[in-house]
Amino acid sequence: MTWFSHGAVTITGRFRSANEDCYLAQPPLYAVADGMGGHGAGEVASAIAIEALTVCAQRPPLSAVAVLAALDDANHAIVDRGSRAGTASGDGVGAATGMGTTITGLASLETGGGTHLMVFNIGDSRVYRLADGRLDQVTIDHSEVEELVLAGQLTRGEARTHPRRNIVTRALGTDPPPTPDHWLVPAIAGDRYLLCSDGLSSELTDERITELLATGDPQAAADELVSAANRAGGRDNITAVVVDVAADDEEDVGADTVPRPVLPRQGEPT
Ligand code: MG
């Protein structure tokens, strides 16, 4: 039997007046959403996305189809809310309010081959996996700078300070709807996952994330990561959800019997 333990924290940071990040930590579904569109829009969009996934989590058994349907429902709801906000302000139906949100997450699914973790993503929030001391970014950012890095026009280091590093190329709240990325990875006991908004990943290096993520129980690790990102700058809202995978008996541990797929590193040819 596979089970999960988690810790989660979100803070406004040192410069923003409101927290537009939102998270869900309701096993077996975890998610982070980073709203955009400014005060009064971003936090509405991220809350709509998390609410849609909360409803999904309350209707077991979870399936990939159900998670993707929840994301689609959230997209429609945000577009609808944005249109009404545009009307109210006299901009006309469908006016671009800029209301949107990233969404990334982790869902445990029972598949034909046992328990698997579905990782899903739209935008530039991230899911990382820490396994055997090695940190891998599972998700691929949907951002202008990621496209430039993949095209070989920008290095990872340059992307971290590029003036357009915050521009996402996919978000919930768009018409036509965005296509979510999703992957299935084996649920291996001992693995630890980090879901975070860019307010965390843009302030901390991979080495620092690895070091802090490896320390303590999930709540302590989440607290340490968010505090460190705040001390390092705190220029954006900061959210971390840390999830540990555990198993009740050796047969389900899997590490000795299931070959661990090697995830391509960001920017490596696949
Ligand atoms: Mg952010």
Coordinates of N, CA and C in Angstrom, one line a residue, residues 85-263:
A85 N -15.8 40.1 -15.5 CA -15.1 41.3 -14.9 C -14.9 42.4 -16.0
G86 N -14.6 41.9 -17.2 CA -14.4 42.9 -18.3 C -15.6 43.6 -18.6
T87 N -16.8 42.9 -18.6 CA -18.1 43.6 -18.8 C -18.4 44.6 -17.7
A88 N -18.1 44.2 -16.5 CA -18.4 45.1 -15.3 C -17.6 46.4 -15.4
S89 N -16.4 46.3 -16.0 CA -15.6 47.5 -16.0 C -15.8 48.3 -17.3
G90 N -16.8 47.8 -18.2 CA -17.1 48.5 -19.4 C -16.2 48.2 -20.6
D91 N -15.4 47.2 -20.4 CA -14.5 46.8 -21.5 C -15.1 45.9 -22.5
G92 N -16.3 45.5 -22.3 CA -17.0 44.6 -23.2 C -16.8 43.1 -22.9
V93 N -17.7 42.3 -23.4 CA -17.6 40.9 -23.1 C -16.3 40.3 -23.7
G94 N -15.7 39.5 -22.9 CA -14.5 38.8 -23.3 C -13.2 39.7 -23.3
A95 N -13.4 40.9 -22.8 CA -12.2 41.8 -22.7 C -11.1 41.1 -22.0
A96 N -9.9 41.3 -22.4 CA -8.7 40.7 -21.8 C -8.5 41.3 -20.4
T97 N -8.8 40.6 -19.4 CA -8.5 41.1 -18.1 C -7.1 40.7 -17.6
G98 N -6.5 39.8 -18.3 CA -5.3 39.2 -17.9 C -5.4 38.3 -16.8
M99 N -6.6 37.9 -16.4 CA -6.8 36.9 -15.3 C -6.4 35.5 -15.8
G100 N -5.5 34.9 -15.1 CA -5.1 33.6 -15.4 C -4.3 33.0 -14.2
T101 N -3.9 31.8 -14.4 CA -3.1 31.1 -13.4 C -2.3 30.0 -14.0
T102 N -1.1 29.7 -13.4 CA -0.4 28.5 -13.7 C -1.1 27.4 -12.8
I103 N -0.8 26.2 -13.2 CA -1.2 25.1 -12.3 C -0.2 23.9 -12.5
T104 N 0.3 23.4 -11.4 CA 1.1 22.2 -11.5 C 0.8 21.3 -10.4
G105 N 1.0 20.0 -10.6 CA 0.6 19.1 -9.5 C 1.0 17.7 -9.6
L106 N 0.5 16.9 -8.6 CA 0.9 15.5 -8.5 C -0.4 14.8 -8.0
A107 N -0.7 13.7 -8.7 CA -1.9 12.9 -8.3 C -1.5 11.4 -8.3
S108 N -1.9 10.7 -7.3 CA -1.7 9.3 -7.2 C -2.8 8.5 -7.9
L109 N -2.5 7.7 -8.9 CA -3.5 7.0 -9.6 C -3.3 5.5 -9.5
E110 N -4.4 4.7 -9.5 CA -4.2 3.3 -9.6 C -4.4 2.9 -11.1
T111 N -3.3 2.4 -11.7 CA -3.3 2.1 -13.1 C -3.3 0.6 -13.2
G112 N -3.3 0.1 -14.4 CA -3.2 -1.3 -14.7 C -1.9 -1.9 -14.1
G113 N -0.9 -1.1 -14.0 CA 0.4 -1.5 -13.6 C 0.7 -1.2 -12.1
G114 N -0.3 -0.9 -11.4 CA -0.1 -0.5 -9.9 C -0.3 1.0 -9.7
T115 N 0.3 1.5 -8.6 CA 0.2 2.9 -8.3 C 1.2 3.7 -9.1
H116 N 0.7 4.7 -9.7 CA 1.6 5.7 -10.5 C 1.3 7.1 -10.0
L117 N 2.2 7.9 -10.2 CA 2.0 9.4 -9.9 C 1.9 10.1 -11.3
M118 N 0.8 10.8 -11.4 CA 0.6 11.7 -12.5 C 1.1 13.1 -12.2
V119 N 2.1 13.5 -12.9 CA 2.6 14.9 -12.8 C 2.0 15.7 -13.9
F120 N 1.4 16.9 -13.6 CA 0.8 17.7 -14.6 C 1.2 19.1 -14.5
N121 N 1.2 19.8 -15.6 CA 1.7 21.2 -15.6 C 1.1 22.1 -16.7
I122 N 0.8 23.3 -16.4 CA 0.5 24.4 -17.3 C 1.2 25.6 -16.7
G123 N 2.2 26.2 -17.4 CA 2.8 27.4 -16.9 C 4.2 27.2 -16.4
D124 N 4.6 28.0 -15.5 CA 6.0 28.0 -15.0 C 6.2 27.7 -13.5
S125 N 5.1 27.2 -12.9 CA 5.3 26.6 -11.5 C 5.9 25.2 -11.8
R126 N 6.5 24.6 -10.8 CA 7.4 23.4 -11.1 C 7.1 22.2 -10.1
V127 N 7.3 21.0 -10.6 CA 7.4 19.8 -9.8 C 8.9 19.3 -9.9
Y128 N 9.5 19.1 -8.8 CA 10.8 18.5 -8.7 C 10.7 17.2 -8.0
R129 N 11.6 16.2 -8.4 CA 11.7 15.0 -7.6 C 13.1 14.8 -7.0
L130 N 13.1 14.5 -5.8 CA 14.4 14.2 -5.1 C 14.5 12.7 -4.8
A131 N 15.4 12.0 -5.5 CA 15.5 10.6 -5.4 C 17.0 10.2 -5.3
D132 N 17.3 9.4 -4.3 CA 18.7 9.0 -4.1 C 19.7 10.2 -4.1
G133 N 19.2 11.4 -3.5 CA 20.1 12.6 -3.4 C 20.1 13.4 -4.7
R134 N 19.5 12.9 -5.8 CA 19.5 13.7 -7.0 C 18.2 14.4 -7.2
L135 N 18.3 15.7 -7.6 CA 17.1 16.5 -7.9 C 16.9 16.6 -9.4
D136 N 15.7 16.3 -9.8 CA 15.3 16.4 -11.2 C 14.0 17.3 -11.3
Q137 N 14.0 18.2 -12.2 CA 12.8 19.0 -12.5 C 12.0 18.1 -13.4
V138 N 10.8 17.7 -13.0 CA 10.0 16.8 -13.8 C 9.2 17.6 -14.9
T139 N 8.7 18.8 -14.5 CA 8.0 19.6 -15.4 C 8.9 20.4 -16.3
I140 N 8.3 20.8 -17.4 CA 9.0 21.7 -18.3 C 8.3 23.1 -18.3
D141 N 9.0 24.1 -18.0 CA 8.3 25.4 -17.9 C 7.7 25.8 -19.3
H142 N 6.5 26.4 -19.2 CA 5.9 27.0 -20.4 C 6.1 28.5 -20.3
S143 N 7.3 28.9 -20.8 CA 7.7 30.3 -20.6 C 8.6 30.7 -21.8
E144 N 8.6 32.0 -22.1 CA 9.4 32.5 -23.2 C 10.9 32.1 -23.0
V145 N 11.4 32.2 -21.8 CA 12.8 32.0 -21.6 C 13.1 30.5 -21.8
E146 N 12.2 29.6 -21.4 CA 12.4 28.2 -21.6 C 12.5 27.8 -23.1
E147 N 11.6 28.5 -23.9 CA 11.7 28.3 -25.3 C 13.0 28.7 -25.9
L148 N 13.5 29.8 -25.4 CA 14.8 30.3 -25.9 C 16.0 29.4 -25.4
V149 N 15.9 28.9 -24.2 CA 16.9 27.9 -23.8 C 16.9 26.6 -24.6
L150 N 15.7 26.1 -24.9 CA 15.5 24.9 -25.7 C 16.0 25.1 -27.1
A151 N 15.9 26.4 -27.6 CA 16.3 26.7 -28.9 C 17.9 27.0 -29.0
G152 N 18.5 27.0 -27.8 CA 19.9 27.2 -27.7 C 20.3 28.7 -27.8
Q153 N 19.3 29.6 -27.6 CA 19.6 31.0 -27.7 C 19.9 31.7 -26.4
L154 N 19.7 30.9 -25.3 CA 19.9 31.4 -24.0 C 20.4 30.3 -23.1
T155 N 21.3 30.6 -22.2 CA 21.8 29.6 -21.2 C 20.8 29.6 -20.0
R156 N 20.9 28.5 -19.2 CA 20.0 28.5 -18.0 C 20.4 29.7 -17.1
G157 N 21.6 30.0 -17.0 CA 22.0 31.1 -16.1 C 21.5 32.4 -16.6
E158 N 21.5 32.6 -18.0 CA 21.0 33.9 -18.5 C 19.5 33.9 -18.3
A159 N 18.8 32.8 -18.4 CA 17.3 32.8 -18.3 C 16.9 33.2 -16.9
R160 N 17.7 32.9 -15.9 CA 17.4 33.3 -14.5 C 17.2 34.8 -14.3
T161 N 18.0 35.6 -15.1 CA 18.0 37.0 -14.9 C 17.4 37.8 -16.1
H162 N 16.9 37.0 -17.1 CA 16.3 37.7 -18.3 C 15.1 38.5 -18.0
P163 N 15.0 39.7 -18.6 CA 13.9 40.6 -18.2 C 12.5 40.0 -18.5
R164 N 12.4 39.1 -19.5 CA 11.1 38.5 -19.8 C 10.9 37.1 -19.2
R165 N 11.7 36.8 -18.1 CA 11.6 35.5 -17.5 C 10.3 35.1 -16.9
N166 N 9.5 36.2 -16.6 CA 8.2 35.9 -16.0 C 7.0 35.7 -17.0
I167 N 7.3 35.8 -18.3 CA 6.3 35.7 -19.3 C 6.0 34.2 -19.6
V168 N 4.8 33.7 -19.3 CA 4.4 32.3 -19.5 C 3.8 32.2 -20.9
T169 N 3.9 31.0 -21.5 CA 3.4 30.8 -22.8 C 2.1 29.9 -22.8
R170 N 1.8 29.4 -21.6 CA 0.6 28.7 -21.4 C 0.1 29.0 -20.0
A171 N -1.3 29.2 -19.9 CA -1.9 29.4 -18.5 C -3.3 29.0 -18.6
L172 N -3.9 28.7 -17.4 CA -5.3 28.5 -17.3 C -6.0 29.9 -17.4
G173 N -7.1 29.9 -18.2 CA -7.8 31.2 -18.3 C -7.7 31.7 -19.7
T174 N -7.4 30.8 -20.7 CA -7.3 31.2 -22.1 C -8.2 30.5 -23.0
D175 N -8.6 31.2 -24.1 CA -9.5 30.6 -25.1 C -8.8 30.8 -26.4
P176 N -8.4 29.7 -27.1 CA -8.7 28.3 -26.8 C -7.9 27.8 -25.6
P177 N -8.4 26.7 -24.9 CA -7.8 26.2 -23.7 C -6.4 25.8 -23.9
P178 N -5.6 25.9 -22.9 CA -4.2 25.4 -23.0 C -4.1 23.9 -22.9
T179 N -3.1 23.3 -23.5 CA -2.9 21.9 -23.5 C -2.0 21.6 -22.3
P180 N -2.5 20.8 -21.3 CA -1.6 20.5 -20.1 C -0.5 19.5 -20.5
D181 N 0.7 19.6 -20.0 CA 1.6 18.5 -20.0 C 1.3 17.5 -18.9
H182 N 1.4 16.2 -19.2 CA 1.3 15.3 -18.1 C 2.1 14.1 -18.3
W183 N 2.6 13.5 -17.2 CA 3.5 12.3 -17.2 C 3.0 11.4 -16.2
L184 N 3.3 10.1 -16.4 CA 3.1 9.1 -15.3 C 4.5 8.6 -14.9
V185 N 4.8 8.7 -13.6 CA 6.0 8.2 -13.0 C 5.7 7.1 -11.9
P186 N 6.6 6.1 -11.7 CA 6.3 5.2 -10.7 C 6.3 5.8 -9.3
A187 N 5.4 5.3 -8.4 CA 5.4 5.8 -7.0 C 6.4 4.9 -6.2
I188 N 7.6 5.5 -6.0 CA 8.7 4.7 -5.3 C 8.9 5.3 -3.9
A189 N 8.7 4.4 -2.9 CA 8.9 4.8 -1.5 C 10.3 5.4 -1.3
G190 N 10.3 6.5 -0.6 CA 11.6 7.2 -0.3 C 11.8 8.4 -1.2
D191 N 11.0 8.4 -2.3 CA 11.1 9.6 -3.2 C 10.4 10.8 -2.5
R192 N 10.9 12.0 -2.7 CA 10.3 13.2 -2.2 C 10.1 14.2 -3.3
Y193 N 8.9 14.7 -3.4 CA 8.5 15.7 -4.4 C 8.4 17.1 -3.9
L194 N 8.8 18.1 -4.7 CA 8.5 19.5 -4.3 C 7.7 20.1 -5.4
L195 N 6.5 20.7 -5.0 CA 5.7 21.5 -5.9 C 5.9 22.9 -5.5
C196 N 6.2 23.8 -6.4 CA 6.5 25.2 -6.0 C 6.1 26.2 -7.1
S197 N 5.9 27.4 -6.6 CA 5.7 28.5 -7.6 C 7.1 29.1 -7.9
D198 N 7.1 30.0 -8.9 CA 8.4 30.6 -9.4 C 9.0 31.5 -8.4
G199 N 8.2 31.9 -7.4 CA 8.7 32.8 -6.3 C 9.8 32.0 -5.5
L200 N 9.7 30.7 -5.6 CA 10.7 29.9 -4.9 C 11.8 29.5 -5.8
S201 N 11.5 29.0 -7.0 CA 12.5 28.5 -7.9 C 13.4 29.6 -8.5
S202 N 12.9 30.9 -8.5 CA 13.6 32.0 -9.1 C 14.6 32.6 -8.1
E203 N 14.4 32.2 -6.8 CA 15.3 32.8 -5.7 C 16.3 31.8 -5.3
L204 N 16.2 30.5 -5.5 CA 17.1 29.5 -5.0 C 17.7 28.7 -6.2
T205 N 19.0 28.4 -6.1 CA 19.6 27.5 -7.1 C 19.2 26.1 -6.9
D206 N 19.4 25.3 -7.9 CA 19.1 23.8 -7.7 C 19.9 23.2 -6.6
E207 N 21.1 23.7 -6.4 CA 21.9 23.1 -5.3 C 21.3 23.4 -3.9
R208 N 20.8 24.6 -3.8 CA 20.2 25.1 -2.5 C 18.9 24.3 -2.3
I209 N 18.1 24.2 -3.4 CA 16.8 23.5 -3.3 C 17.1 22.0 -2.8
T210 N 18.1 21.4 -3.5 CA 18.5 20.0 -3.1 C 18.8 19.9 -1.6
E211 N 19.7 20.8 -1.2 CA 20.1 20.8 0.2 C 19.0 20.9 1.2
L212 N 18.1 21.9 0.9 CA 17.0 22.2 1.9 C 15.9 21.1 1.8
L213 N 15.7 20.6 0.6 CA 14.6 19.6 0.4 C 14.9 18.3 1.1
A214 N 16.2 18.0 1.2 CA 16.7 16.8 1.8 C 16.6 16.8 3.3
T215 N 16.2 17.9 3.9 CA 16.3 18.0 5.4 C 15.0 18.0 6.1
G216 N 14.9 17.1 7.1 CA 13.7 17.1 8.0 C 12.5 16.5 7.4
D217 N 11.4 16.6 8.1 CA 10.1 16.0 7.6 C 9.5 17.0 6.5
P218 N 8.5 16.6 5.8 CA 8.0 17.4 4.7 C 7.6 18.9 5.1
Q219 N 7.0 19.0 6.3 CA 6.6 20.4 6.7 C 7.9 21.2 7.0
A220 N 8.9 20.6 7.7 CA 10.1 21.3 8.0 C 10.8 21.7 6.7
A221 N 10.9 20.8 5.7 CA 11.5 21.1 4.4 C 10.8 22.3 3.7
A222 N 9.4 22.2 3.7 CA 8.7 23.3 3.1 C 8.9 24.6 3.7
D223 N 8.9 24.6 5.1 CA 9.2 25.9 5.8 C 10.5 26.4 5.5
E224 N 11.6 25.5 5.5 CA 12.9 26.0 5.3 C 13.1 26.5 3.8
L225 N 12.5 25.9 2.9 CA 12.6 26.3 1.5 C 12.0 27.7 1.3
V226 N 10.8 27.9 1.9 CA 10.1 29.2 1.7 C 10.8 30.3 2.4
S227 N 11.3 30.0 3.6 CA 12.1 31.0 4.4 C 13.3 31.4 3.6
A228 N 14.0 30.4 3.1 CA 15.3 30.7 2.4 C 15.0 31.6 1.1
A229 N 13.9 31.2 0.4 CA 13.6 32.0 -0.8 C 13.2 33.5 -0.4
N230 N 12.5 33.6 0.7 CA 12.2 34.9 1.2 C 13.4 35.8 1.6
R231 N 14.3 35.1 2.3 CA 15.6 35.7 2.7 C 16.4 36.1 1.5
A232 N 16.3 35.3 0.4 CA 17.2 35.5 -0.8 C 16.6 36.6 -1.6
G233 N 15.4 37.1 -1.3 CA 14.9 38.2 -2.1 C 13.4 38.4 -1.8
G234 N 12.6 37.4 -1.8 CA 11.2 37.4 -1.5 C 10.4 38.4 -2.5
R235 N 10.9 38.4 -3.8 CA 10.3 39.4 -4.7 C 8.9 39.0 -5.2
D236 N 8.5 37.8 -5.0 CA 7.2 37.3 -5.5 C 6.6 36.5 -4.3
N237 N 5.3 36.1 -4.5 CA 4.7 35.2 -3.6 C 5.5 33.8 -3.7
I238 N 5.5 33.1 -2.6 CA 6.4 31.9 -2.5 C 5.5 30.8 -1.9
T239 N 5.5 29.7 -2.6 CA 4.7 28.5 -2.2 C 5.5 27.2 -2.4
A240 N 5.4 26.4 -1.4 CA 6.1 25.0 -1.5 C 5.1 24.0 -0.9
V241 N 4.9 22.9 -1.6 CA 4.3 21.7 -1.1 C 5.3 20.6 -1.3
V242 N 5.6 19.9 -0.2 CA 6.5 18.8 -0.2 C 5.8 17.5 0.1
V243 N 6.0 16.5 -0.7 CA 5.3 15.2 -0.6 C 6.2 14.1 -0.5
D244 N 6.1 13.3 0.5 CA 6.9 12.0 0.6 C 6.1 10.8 0.2
V245 N 6.7 10.0 -0.6 CA 6.1 8.7 -1.0 C 6.5 7.6 0.0
A246 N 5.6 6.9 0.6 CA 5.9 5.8 1.5 C 5.2 4.6 1.1
A247 N 5.6 3.4 1.6 CA 4.9 2.2 1.4 C 4.9 1.3 2.7
D248 N 3.8 0.6 2.8 CA 3.6 -0.2 4.1 C 4.4 -1.4 4.1
D249 N 4.7 -2.1 3.0 CA 5.4 -3.3 3.0 C 6.5 -3.3 1.9
E250 N 7.4 -4.2 2.1 CA 8.6 -4.2 1.2 C 8.2 -4.5 -0.3
E251 N 7.1 -5.3 -0.4 CA 6.7 -5.7 -1.8 C 6.3 -4.5 -2.6
D252 N 5.8 -3.4 -1.9 CA 5.4 -2.3 -2.6 C 6.5 -1.2 -2.8
V253 N 7.6 -1.4 -2.1 CA 8.6 -0.4 -2.1 C 9.1 -0.1 -3.5
G254 N 9.3 -1.2 -4.3 CA 9.5 -1.1 -5.7 C 10.9 -0.7 -6.1
A255 N 11.7 -0.1 -5.2 CA 13.0 0.5 -5.7 C 13.9 -0.6 -6.2
D256 N 13.8 -1.8 -5.7 CA 14.7 -2.9 -6.1 C 14.1 -3.7 -7.3
T257 N 12.8 -3.5 -7.6 CA 12.2 -4.3 -8.6 C 11.8 -3.4 -9.8
V258 N 11.5 -2.2 -9.6 CA 11.1 -1.3 -10.7 C 12.3 -0.5 -11.2
P259 N 12.7 -0.6 -12.4 CA 13.8 0.2 -12.9 C 13.4 1.7 -12.9
R260 N 14.2 2.5 -12.3 CA 13.9 3.9 -12.2 C 14.1 4.6 -13.5
P261 N 13.1 5.2 -14.1 CA 13.3 5.9 -15.4 C 14.2 7.1 -15.2
V262 N 15.1 7.3 -16.0 CA 16.0 8.5 -15.9 C 15.3 9.6 -16.7
L263 N 15.0 10.7 -15.9 CA 14.3 11.8 -16.6 C 15.3 12.6 -17.3

